[in-house]
Short mmCIF file of N, CA and C in Angstrom, two decimals:
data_model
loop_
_atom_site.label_atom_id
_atom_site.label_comp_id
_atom_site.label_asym_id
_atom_site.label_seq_id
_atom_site.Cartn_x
_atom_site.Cartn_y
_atom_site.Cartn_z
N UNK A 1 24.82 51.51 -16.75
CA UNK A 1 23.95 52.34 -15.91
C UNK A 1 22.49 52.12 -16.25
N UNK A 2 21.58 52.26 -15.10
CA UNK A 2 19.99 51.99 -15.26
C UNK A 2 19.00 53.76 -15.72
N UNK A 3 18.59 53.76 -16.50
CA UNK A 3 18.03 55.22 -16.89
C UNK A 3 16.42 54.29 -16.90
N UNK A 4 15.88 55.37 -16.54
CA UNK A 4 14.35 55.22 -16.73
C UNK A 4 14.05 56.12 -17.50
N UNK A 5 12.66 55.03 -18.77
CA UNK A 5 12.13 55.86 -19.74
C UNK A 5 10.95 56.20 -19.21
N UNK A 6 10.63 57.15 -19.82
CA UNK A 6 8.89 57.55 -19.71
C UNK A 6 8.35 57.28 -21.84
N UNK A 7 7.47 56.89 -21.83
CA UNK A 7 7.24 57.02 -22.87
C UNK A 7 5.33 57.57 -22.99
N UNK A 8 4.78 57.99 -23.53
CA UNK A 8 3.57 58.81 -24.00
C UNK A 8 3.15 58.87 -25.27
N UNK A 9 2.12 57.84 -25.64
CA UNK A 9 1.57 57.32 -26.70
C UNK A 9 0.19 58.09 -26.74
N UNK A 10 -0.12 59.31 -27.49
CA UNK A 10 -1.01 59.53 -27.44
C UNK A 10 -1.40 59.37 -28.99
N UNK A 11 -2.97 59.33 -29.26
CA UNK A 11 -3.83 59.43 -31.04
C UNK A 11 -3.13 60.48 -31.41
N UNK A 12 -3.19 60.49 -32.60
CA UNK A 12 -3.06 61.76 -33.31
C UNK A 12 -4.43 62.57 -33.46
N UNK A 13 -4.03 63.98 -33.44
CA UNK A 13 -5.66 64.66 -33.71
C UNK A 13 -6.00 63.85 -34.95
N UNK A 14 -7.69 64.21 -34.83
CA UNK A 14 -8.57 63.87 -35.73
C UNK A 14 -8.79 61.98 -35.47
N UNK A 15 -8.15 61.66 -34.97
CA UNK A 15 -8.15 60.01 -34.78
C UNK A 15 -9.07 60.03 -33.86
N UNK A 16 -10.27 59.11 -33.95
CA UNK A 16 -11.13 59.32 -32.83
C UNK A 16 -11.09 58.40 -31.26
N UNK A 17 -11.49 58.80 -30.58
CA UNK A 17 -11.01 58.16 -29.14
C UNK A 17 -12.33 58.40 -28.55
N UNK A 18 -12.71 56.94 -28.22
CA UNK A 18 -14.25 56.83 -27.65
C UNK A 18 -14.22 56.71 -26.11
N UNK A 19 -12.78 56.05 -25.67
CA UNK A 19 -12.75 56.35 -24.31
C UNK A 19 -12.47 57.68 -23.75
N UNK A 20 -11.88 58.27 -24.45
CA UNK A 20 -11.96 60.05 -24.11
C UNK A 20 -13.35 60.56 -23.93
N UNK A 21 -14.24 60.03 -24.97
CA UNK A 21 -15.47 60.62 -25.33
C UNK A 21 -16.63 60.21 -24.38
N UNK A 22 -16.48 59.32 -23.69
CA UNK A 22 -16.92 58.53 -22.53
C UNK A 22 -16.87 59.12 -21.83
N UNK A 23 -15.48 59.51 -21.16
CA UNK A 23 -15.08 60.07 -19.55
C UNK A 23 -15.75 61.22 -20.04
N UNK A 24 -15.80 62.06 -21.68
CA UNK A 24 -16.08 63.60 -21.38
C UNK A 24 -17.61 63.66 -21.33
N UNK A 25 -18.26 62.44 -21.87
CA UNK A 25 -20.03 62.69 -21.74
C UNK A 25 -20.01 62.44 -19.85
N UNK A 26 -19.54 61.32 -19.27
CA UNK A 26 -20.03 61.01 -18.05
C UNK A 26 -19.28 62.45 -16.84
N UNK A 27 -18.67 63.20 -17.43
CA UNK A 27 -18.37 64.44 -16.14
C UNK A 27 -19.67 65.18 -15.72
N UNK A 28 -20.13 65.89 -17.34
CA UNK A 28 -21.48 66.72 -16.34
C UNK A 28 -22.42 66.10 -15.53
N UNK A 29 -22.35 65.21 -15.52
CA UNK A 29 -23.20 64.19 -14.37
C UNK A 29 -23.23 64.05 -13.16
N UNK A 30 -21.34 64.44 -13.39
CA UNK A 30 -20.58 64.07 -11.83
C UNK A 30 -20.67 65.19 -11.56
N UNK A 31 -21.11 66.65 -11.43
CA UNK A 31 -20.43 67.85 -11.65
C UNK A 31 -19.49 68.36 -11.87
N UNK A 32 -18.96 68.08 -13.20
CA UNK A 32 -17.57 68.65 -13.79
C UNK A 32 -17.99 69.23 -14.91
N UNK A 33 -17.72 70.37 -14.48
CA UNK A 33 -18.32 71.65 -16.00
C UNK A 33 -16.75 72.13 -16.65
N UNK A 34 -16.78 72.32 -17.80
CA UNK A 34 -15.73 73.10 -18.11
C UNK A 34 -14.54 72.19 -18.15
N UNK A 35 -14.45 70.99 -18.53
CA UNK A 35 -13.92 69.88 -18.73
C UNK A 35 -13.98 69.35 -19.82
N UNK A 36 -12.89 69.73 -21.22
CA UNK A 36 -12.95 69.22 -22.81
C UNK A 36 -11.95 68.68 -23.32
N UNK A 37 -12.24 68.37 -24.15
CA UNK A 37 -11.01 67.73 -25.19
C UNK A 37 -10.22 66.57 -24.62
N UNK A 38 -11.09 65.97 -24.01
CA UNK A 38 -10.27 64.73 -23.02
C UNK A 38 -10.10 63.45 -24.10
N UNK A 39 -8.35 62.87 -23.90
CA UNK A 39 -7.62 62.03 -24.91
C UNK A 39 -7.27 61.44 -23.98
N UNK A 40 -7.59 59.92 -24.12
CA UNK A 40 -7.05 58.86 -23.24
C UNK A 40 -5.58 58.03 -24.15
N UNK A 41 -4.38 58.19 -23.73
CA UNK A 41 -3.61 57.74 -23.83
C UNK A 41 -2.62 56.59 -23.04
N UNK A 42 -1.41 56.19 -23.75
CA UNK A 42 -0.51 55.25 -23.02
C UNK A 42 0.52 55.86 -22.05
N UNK A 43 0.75 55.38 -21.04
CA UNK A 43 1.92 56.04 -20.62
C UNK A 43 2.63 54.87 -19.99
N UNK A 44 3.88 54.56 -20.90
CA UNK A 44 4.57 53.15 -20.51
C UNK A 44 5.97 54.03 -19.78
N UNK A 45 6.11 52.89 -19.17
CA UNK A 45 7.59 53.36 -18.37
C UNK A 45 8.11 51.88 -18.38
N UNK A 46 9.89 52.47 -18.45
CA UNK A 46 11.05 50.83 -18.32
C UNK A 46 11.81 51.40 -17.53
N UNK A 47 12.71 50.49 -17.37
CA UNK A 47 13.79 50.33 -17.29
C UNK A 47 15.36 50.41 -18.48
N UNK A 48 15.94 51.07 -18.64
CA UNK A 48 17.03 50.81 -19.77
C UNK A 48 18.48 50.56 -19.42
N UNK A 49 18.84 49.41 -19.37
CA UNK A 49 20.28 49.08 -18.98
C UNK A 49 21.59 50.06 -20.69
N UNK A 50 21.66 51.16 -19.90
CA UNK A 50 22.79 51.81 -21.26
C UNK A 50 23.95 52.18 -20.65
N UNK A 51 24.61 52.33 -21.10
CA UNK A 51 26.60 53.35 -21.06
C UNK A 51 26.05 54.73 -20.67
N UNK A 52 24.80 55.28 -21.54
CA UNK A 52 25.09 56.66 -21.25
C UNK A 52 23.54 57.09 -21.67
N UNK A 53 23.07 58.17 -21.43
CA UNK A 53 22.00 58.42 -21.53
C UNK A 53 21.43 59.07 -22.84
N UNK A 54 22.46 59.36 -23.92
CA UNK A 54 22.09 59.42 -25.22
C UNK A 54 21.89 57.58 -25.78
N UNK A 55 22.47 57.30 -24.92
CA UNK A 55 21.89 55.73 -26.15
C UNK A 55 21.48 54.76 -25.43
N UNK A 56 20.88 55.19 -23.99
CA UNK A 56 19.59 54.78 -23.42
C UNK A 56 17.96 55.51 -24.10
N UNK A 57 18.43 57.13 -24.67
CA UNK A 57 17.17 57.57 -25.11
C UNK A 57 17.37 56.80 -26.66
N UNK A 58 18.43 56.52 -27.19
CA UNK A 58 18.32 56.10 -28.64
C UNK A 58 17.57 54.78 -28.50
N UNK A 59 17.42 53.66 -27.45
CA UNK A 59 17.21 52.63 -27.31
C UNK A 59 15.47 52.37 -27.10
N UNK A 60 15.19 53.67 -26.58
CA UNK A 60 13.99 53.70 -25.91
C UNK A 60 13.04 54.34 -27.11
N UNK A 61 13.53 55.32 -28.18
CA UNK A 61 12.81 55.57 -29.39
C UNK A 61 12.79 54.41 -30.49
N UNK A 62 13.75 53.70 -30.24
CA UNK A 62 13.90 52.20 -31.33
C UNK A 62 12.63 51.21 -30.57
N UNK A 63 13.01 50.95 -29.46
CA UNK A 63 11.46 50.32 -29.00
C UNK A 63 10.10 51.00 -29.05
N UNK A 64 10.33 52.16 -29.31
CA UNK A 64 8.83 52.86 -28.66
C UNK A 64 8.54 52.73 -30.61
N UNK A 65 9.19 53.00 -31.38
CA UNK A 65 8.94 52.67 -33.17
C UNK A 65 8.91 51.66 -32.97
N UNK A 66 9.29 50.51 -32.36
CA UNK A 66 8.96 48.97 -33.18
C UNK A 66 7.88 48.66 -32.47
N UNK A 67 7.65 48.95 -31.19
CA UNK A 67 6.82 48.04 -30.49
C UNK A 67 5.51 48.78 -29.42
N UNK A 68 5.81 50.00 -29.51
CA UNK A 68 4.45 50.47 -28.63
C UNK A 68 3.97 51.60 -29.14
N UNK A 69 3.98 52.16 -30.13
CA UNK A 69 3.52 52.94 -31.11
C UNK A 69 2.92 52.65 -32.20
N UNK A 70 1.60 53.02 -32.71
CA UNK A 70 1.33 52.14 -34.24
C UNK A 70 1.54 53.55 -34.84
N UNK A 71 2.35 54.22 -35.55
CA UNK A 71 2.64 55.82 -36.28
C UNK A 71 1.73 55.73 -37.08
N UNK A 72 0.54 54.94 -37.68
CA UNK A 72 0.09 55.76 -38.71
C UNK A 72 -1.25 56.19 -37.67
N UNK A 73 -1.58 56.19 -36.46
CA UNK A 73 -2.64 56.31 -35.85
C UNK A 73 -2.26 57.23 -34.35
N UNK A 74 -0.91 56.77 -34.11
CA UNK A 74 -0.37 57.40 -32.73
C UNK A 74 0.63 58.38 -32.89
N UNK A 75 1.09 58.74 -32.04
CA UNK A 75 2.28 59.64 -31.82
C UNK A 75 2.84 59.62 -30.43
N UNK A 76 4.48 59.61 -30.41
CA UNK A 76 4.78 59.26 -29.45
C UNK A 76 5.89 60.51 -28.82
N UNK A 77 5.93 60.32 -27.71
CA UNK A 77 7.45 61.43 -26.83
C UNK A 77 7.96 60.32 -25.95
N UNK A 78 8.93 60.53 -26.75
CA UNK A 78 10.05 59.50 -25.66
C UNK A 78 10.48 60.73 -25.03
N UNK A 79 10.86 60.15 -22.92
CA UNK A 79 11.42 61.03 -22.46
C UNK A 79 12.67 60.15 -20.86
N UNK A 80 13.76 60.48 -20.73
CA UNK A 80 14.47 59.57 -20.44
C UNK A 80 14.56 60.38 -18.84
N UNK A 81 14.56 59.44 -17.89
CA UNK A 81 14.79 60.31 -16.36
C UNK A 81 15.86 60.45 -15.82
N UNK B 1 -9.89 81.36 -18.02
CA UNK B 1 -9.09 80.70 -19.17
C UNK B 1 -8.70 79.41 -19.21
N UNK B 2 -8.75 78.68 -20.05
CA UNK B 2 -8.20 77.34 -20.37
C UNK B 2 -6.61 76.69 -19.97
N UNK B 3 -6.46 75.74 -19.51
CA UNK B 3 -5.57 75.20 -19.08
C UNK B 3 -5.75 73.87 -19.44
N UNK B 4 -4.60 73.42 -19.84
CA UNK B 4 -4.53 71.76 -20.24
C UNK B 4 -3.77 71.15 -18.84
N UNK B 5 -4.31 69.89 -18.70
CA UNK B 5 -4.07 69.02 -17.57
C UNK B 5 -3.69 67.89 -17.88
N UNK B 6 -2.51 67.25 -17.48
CA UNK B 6 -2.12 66.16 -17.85
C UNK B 6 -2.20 64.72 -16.68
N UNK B 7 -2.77 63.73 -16.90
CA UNK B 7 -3.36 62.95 -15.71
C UNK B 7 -1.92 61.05 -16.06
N UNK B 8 -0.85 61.16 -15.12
CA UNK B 8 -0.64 59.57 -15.58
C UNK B 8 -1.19 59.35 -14.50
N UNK B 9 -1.68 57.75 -14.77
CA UNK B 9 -2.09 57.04 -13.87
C UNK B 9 -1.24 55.70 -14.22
N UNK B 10 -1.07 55.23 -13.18
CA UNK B 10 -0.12 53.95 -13.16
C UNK B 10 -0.26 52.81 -12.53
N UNK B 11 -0.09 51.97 -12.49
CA UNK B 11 -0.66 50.53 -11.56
C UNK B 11 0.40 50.92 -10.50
N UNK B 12 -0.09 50.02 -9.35
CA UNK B 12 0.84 50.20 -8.03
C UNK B 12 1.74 49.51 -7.66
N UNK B 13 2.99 49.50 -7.33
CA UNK B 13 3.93 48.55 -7.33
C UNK B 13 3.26 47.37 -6.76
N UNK B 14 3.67 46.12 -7.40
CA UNK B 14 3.00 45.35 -6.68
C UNK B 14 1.88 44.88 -7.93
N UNK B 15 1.30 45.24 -8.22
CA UNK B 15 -0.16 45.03 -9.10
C UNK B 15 0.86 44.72 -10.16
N UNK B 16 -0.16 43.38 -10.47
CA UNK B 16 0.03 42.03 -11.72
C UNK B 16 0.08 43.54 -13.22
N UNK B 17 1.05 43.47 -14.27
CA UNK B 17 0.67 44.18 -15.35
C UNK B 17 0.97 42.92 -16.52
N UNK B 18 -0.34 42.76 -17.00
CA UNK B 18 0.20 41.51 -18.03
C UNK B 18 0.40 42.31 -19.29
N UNK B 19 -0.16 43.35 -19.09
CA UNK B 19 0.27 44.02 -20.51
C UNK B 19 1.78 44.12 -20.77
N UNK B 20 2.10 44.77 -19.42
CA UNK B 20 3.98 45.07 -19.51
C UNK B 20 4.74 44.17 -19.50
N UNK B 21 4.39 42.86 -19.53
CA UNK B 21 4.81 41.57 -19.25
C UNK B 21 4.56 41.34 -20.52
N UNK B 22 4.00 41.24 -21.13
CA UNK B 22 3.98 40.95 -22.86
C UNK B 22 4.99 41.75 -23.94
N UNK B 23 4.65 42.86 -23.32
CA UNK B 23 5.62 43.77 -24.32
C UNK B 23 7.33 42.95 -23.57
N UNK B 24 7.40 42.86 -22.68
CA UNK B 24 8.87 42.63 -22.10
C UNK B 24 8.77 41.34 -22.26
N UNK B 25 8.28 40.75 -22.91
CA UNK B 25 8.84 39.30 -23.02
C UNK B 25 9.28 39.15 -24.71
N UNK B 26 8.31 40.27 -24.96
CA UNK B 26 8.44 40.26 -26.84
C UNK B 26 9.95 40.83 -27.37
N UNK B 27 10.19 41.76 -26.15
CA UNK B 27 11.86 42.63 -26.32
C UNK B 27 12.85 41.82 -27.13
N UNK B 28 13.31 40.61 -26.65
CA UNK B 28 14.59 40.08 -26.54
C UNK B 28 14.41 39.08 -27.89
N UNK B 29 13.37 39.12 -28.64
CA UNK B 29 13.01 38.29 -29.93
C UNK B 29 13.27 40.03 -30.77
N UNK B 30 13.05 40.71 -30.71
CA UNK B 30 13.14 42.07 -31.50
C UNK B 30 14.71 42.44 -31.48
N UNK B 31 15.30 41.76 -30.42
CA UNK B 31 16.71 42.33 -30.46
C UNK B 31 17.49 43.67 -29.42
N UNK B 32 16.43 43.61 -28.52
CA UNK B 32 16.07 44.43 -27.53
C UNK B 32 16.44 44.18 -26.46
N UNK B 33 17.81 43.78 -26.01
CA UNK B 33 18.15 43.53 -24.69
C UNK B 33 18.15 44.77 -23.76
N UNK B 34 18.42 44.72 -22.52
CA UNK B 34 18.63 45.57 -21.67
C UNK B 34 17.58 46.37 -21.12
N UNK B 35 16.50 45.97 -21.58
CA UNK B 35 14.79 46.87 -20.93
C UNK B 35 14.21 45.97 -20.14
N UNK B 36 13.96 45.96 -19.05
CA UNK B 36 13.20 46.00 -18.01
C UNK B 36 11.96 46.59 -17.49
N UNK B 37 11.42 45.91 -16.44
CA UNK B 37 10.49 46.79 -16.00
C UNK B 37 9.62 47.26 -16.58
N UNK B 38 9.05 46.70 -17.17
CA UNK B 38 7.43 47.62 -18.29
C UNK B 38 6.40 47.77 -17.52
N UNK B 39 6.02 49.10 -17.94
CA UNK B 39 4.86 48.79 -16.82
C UNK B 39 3.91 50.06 -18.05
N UNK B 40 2.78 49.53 -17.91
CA UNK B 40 1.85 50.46 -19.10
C UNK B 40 0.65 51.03 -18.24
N UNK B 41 0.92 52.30 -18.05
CA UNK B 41 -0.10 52.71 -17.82
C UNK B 41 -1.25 53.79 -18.26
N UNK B 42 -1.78 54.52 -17.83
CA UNK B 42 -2.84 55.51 -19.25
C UNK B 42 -1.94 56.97 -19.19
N UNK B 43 -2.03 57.60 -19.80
CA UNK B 43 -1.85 58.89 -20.18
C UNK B 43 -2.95 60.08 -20.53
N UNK B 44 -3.89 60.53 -19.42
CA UNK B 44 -5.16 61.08 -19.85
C UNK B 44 -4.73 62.62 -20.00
N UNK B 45 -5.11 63.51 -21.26
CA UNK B 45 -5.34 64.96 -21.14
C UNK B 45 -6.63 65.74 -21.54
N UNK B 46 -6.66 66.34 -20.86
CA UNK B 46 -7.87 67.22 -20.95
C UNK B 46 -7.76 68.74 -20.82
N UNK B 47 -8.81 69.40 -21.24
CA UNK B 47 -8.88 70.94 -21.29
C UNK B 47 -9.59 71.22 -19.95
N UNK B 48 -9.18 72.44 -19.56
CA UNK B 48 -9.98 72.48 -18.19
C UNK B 48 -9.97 74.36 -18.28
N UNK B 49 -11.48 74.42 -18.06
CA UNK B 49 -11.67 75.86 -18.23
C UNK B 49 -11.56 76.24 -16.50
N UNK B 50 -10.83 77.32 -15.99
CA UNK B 50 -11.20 77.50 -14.72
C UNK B 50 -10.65 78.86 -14.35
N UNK B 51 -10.34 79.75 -13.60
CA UNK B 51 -10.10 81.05 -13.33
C UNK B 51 -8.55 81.46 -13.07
N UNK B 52 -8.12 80.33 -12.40
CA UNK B 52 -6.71 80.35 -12.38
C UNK B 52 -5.84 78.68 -12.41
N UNK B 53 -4.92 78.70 -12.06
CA UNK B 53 -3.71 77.42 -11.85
C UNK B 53 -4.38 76.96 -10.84
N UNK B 54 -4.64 77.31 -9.80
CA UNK B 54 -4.81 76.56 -8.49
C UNK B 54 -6.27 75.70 -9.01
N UNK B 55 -6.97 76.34 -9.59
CA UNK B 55 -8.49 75.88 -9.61
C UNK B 55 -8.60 74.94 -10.58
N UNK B 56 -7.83 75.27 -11.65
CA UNK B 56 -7.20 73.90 -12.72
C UNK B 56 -6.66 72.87 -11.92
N UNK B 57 -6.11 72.96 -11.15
CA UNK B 57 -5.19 72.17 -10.93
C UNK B 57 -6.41 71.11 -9.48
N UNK B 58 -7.20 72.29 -8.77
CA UNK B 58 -7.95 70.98 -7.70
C UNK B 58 -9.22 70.44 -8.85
N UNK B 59 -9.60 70.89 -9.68
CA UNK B 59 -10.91 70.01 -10.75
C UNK B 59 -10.06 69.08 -11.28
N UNK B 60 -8.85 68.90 -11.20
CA UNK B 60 -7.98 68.02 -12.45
C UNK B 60 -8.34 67.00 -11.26
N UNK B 61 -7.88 67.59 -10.12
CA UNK B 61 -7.42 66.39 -9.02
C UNK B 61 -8.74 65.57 -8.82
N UNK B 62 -9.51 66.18 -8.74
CA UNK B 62 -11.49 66.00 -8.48
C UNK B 62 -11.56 64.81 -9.23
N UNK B 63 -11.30 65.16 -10.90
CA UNK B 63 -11.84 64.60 -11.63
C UNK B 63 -11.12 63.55 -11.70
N UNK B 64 -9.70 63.21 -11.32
CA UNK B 64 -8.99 62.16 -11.36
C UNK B 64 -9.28 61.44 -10.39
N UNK B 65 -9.49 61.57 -9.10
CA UNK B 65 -9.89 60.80 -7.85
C UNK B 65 -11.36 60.08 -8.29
N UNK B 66 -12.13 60.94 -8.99
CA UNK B 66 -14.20 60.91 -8.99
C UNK B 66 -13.90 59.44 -10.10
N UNK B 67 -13.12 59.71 -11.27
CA UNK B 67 -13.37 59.20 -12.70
C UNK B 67 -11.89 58.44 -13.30
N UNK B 68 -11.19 59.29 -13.41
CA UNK B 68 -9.93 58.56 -14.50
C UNK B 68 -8.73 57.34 -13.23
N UNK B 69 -8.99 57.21 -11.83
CA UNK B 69 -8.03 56.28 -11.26
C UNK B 69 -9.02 55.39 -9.94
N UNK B 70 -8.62 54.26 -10.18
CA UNK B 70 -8.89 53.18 -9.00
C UNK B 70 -7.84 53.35 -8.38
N UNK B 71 -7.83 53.66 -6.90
CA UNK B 71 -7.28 53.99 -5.99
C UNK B 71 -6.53 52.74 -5.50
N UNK B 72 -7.68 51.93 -5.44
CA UNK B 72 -7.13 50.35 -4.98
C UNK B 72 -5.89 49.92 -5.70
N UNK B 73 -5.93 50.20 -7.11
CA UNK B 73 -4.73 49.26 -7.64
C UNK B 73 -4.19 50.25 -8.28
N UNK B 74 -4.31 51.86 -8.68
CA UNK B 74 -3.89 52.81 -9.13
C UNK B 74 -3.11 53.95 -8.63
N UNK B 75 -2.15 54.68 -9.23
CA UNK B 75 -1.89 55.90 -8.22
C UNK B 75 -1.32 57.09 -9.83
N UNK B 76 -2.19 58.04 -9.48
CA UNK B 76 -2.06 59.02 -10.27
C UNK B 76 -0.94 60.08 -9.86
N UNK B 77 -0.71 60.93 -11.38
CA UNK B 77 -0.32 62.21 -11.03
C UNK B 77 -0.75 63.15 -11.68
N UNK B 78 -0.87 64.27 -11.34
CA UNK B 78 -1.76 64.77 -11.95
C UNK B 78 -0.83 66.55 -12.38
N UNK B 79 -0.72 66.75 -13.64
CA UNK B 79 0.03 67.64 -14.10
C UNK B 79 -0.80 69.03 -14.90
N UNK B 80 -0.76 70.30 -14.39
CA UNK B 80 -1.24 71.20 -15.22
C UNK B 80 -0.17 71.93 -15.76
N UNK B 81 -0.56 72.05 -17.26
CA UNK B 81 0.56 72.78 -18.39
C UNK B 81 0.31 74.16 -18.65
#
């Protein structure tokens, strides 16, 4: 069976993010008041060929640790559709 | 009161992703059969001060149309939590 992942790579607090810090200096410009704490993150999506949807999500946290997460800087939510 | 907004934005079917094409070619050397389909796109959140849900929810949209998506090769969604 085909399951689709969602996966969501965001910094961890305190990690700094200059493209966040970008979009949040260039809003009051645009008129956007009241607009903070903006974190630019990943949001990958697959495909997962599995049996069943516990070990399509097991498949999709084994890739999202080896290969699209760096953990000492990111944090991730695997989420399976 | 404050409301957090969650923005994916995604390339459009169709639109070249060489990023997701790298990660999916790297799969099957990791031991990673059965994933498909990569496709990487951003994951933006932000704080949004505004009076209610509805009003969070059209500045999210504002600010995603004005700033965080190219329409041409992009298509957002835009989520308040």
């Amino acid at each position: 069976m085909k399951f689709e992942a969602l996966v969501e790579v965001r910094l961890r607090p305190g990690i700094s993010d200059p493209q966040g810090a970008t979009i949040e200096r260039a809003l009051p410009a645009l008129g956007f008041d009241g607009v903070s704490d903006v974190r630019v993150g990943k949001a990958i999506r697959f495909a997962v060929e599995a049996p069943d949807e516990a070990t399509a999500r097991e498949m999709s946290v084994a890739v999202t640790d080896r290969l699209l997460a760096n953990p000492v800087i990111e944090e991730a939510q695997v989420s399976v559709l």
